[in-house]
mmCIF file of C-alpha atoms in Angstrom:
data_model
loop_
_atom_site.group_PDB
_atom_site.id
_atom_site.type_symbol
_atom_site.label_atom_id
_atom_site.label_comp_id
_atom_site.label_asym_id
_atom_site.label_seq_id
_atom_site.Cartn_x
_atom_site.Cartn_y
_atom_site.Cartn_z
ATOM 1 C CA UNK A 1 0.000 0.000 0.000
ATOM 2 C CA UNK A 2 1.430 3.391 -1.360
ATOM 3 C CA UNK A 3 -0.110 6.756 -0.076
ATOM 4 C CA UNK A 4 0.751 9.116 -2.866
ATOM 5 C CA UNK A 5 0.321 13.671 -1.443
ATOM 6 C CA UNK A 6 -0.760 15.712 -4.223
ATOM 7 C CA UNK A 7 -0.895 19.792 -2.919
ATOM 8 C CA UNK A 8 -2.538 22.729 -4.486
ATOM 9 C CA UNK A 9 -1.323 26.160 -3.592
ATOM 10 C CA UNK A 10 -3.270 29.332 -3.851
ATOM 11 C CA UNK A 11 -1.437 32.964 -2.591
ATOM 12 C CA UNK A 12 -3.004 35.736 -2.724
ATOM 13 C CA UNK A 13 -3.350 39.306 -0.984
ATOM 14 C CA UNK A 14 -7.140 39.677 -0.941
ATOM 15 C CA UNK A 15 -8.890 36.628 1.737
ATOM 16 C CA UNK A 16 -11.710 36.284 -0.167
ATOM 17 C CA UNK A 17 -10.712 36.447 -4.093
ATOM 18 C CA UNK A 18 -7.596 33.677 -2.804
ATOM 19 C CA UNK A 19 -9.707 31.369 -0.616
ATOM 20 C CA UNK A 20 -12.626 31.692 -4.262
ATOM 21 C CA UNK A 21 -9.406 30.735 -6.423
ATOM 22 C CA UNK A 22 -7.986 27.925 -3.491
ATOM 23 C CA UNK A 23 -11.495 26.438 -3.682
ATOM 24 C CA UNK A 24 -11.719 26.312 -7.656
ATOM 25 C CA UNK A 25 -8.207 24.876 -7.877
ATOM 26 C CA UNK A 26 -8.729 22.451 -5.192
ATOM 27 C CA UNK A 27 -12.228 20.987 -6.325
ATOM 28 C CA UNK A 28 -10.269 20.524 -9.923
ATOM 29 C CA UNK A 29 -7.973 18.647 -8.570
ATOM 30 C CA UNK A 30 -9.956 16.127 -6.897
ATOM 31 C CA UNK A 31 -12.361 16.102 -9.483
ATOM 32 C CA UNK A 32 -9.455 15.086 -12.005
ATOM 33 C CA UNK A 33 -8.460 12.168 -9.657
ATOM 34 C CA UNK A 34 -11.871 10.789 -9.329
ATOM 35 C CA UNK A 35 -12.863 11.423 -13.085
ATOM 36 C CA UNK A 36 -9.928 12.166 -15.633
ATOM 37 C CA UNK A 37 -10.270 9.524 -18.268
ATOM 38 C CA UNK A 38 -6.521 9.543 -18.634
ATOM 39 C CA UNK A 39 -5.552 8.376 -15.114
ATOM 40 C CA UNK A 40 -8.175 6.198 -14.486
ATOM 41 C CA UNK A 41 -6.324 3.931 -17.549
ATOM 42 C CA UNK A 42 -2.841 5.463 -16.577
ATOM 43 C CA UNK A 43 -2.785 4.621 -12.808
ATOM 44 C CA UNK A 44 -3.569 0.792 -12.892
ATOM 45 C CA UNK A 45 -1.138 0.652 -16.060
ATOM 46 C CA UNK A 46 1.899 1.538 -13.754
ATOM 47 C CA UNK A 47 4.336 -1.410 -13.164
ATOM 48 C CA UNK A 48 7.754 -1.391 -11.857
ATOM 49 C CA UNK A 49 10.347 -3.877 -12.522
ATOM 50 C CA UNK A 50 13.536 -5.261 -9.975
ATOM 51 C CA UNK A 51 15.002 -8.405 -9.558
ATOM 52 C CA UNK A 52 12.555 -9.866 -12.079
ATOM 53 C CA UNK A 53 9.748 -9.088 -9.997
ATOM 54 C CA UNK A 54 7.112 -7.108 -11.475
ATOM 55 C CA UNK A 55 5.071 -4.724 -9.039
ATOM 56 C CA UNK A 56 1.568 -3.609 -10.217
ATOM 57 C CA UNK A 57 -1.323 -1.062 -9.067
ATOM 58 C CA UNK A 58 -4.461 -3.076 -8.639
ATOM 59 C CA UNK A 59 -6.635 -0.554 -6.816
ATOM 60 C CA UNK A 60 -6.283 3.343 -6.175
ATOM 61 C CA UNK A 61 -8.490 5.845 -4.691
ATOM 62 C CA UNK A 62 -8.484 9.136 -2.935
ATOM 63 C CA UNK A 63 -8.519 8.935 0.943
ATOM 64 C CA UNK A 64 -8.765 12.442 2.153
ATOM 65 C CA UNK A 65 -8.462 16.051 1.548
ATOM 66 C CA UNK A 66 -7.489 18.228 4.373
ATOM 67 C CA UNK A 67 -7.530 22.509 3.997
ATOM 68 C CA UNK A 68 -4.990 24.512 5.857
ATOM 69 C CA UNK A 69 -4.944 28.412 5.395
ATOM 70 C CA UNK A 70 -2.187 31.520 6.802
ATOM 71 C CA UNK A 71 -1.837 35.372 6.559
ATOM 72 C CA UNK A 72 1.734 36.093 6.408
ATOM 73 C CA UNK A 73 2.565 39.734 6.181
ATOM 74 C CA UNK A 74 -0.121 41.026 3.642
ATOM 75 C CA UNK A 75 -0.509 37.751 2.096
ATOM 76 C CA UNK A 76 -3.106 35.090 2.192
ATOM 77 C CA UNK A 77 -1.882 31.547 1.784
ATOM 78 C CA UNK A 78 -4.093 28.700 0.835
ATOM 79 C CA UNK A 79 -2.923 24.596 0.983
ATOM 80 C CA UNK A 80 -4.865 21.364 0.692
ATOM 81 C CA UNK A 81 -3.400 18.060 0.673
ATOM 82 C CA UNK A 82 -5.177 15.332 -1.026
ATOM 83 C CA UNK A 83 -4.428 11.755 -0.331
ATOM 84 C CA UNK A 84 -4.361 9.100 -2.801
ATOM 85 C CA UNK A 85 -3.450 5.265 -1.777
ATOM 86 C CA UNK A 86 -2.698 2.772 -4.322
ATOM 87 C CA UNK A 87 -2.445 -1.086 -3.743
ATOM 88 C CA UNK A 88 -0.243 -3.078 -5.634
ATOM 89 C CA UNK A 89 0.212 -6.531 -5.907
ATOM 90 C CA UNK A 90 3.761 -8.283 -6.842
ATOM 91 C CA UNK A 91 4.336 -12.084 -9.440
#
């Protein structure tokens, strides 16, 4: 079992116009996991080779999303973290 962190990043120096932006970028992102055509064939493709051993992703999905957000000096800083685990399987 892999856990895989993909981050979106949003500054800005107005709150609301950077949290609007954080929240546009962040629901893309998640919606891209769960429903890009591309990586829904691209993730279970991955394989990786050693030894003669050939290691495969047989199920993904997205755990969690958490939100964390900061004024620095002016500046309105905007983070999620998304979770994805994958679960491979070795022959």
């Amino acid at each position: 079992m892999y856990t895989i962190t993909v981050q979106a990043f949003v500054k800005d120096g107005d709150e609301i116009v950077g949290l609007m932006r954080h929240s546009t970028l962040s629901h893309m992102v998640r919606t891209m996991l769960y429903r890009d055509p591309a990586i829904r064939v691209g993730f279970p493709a991955l394989t990786y080779t050693s030894g003669g051993v050939t290691e495969r992703v047989m199920r993904w999905g997205v755990r969690n999303q958490r939100f964390i957000s900061n004024e620095v000096t002016g500046s309105w800083l905007y983070l999620s973290t998304l979770e994805v685990w994958a679960e491979t399987v070795s022959n």
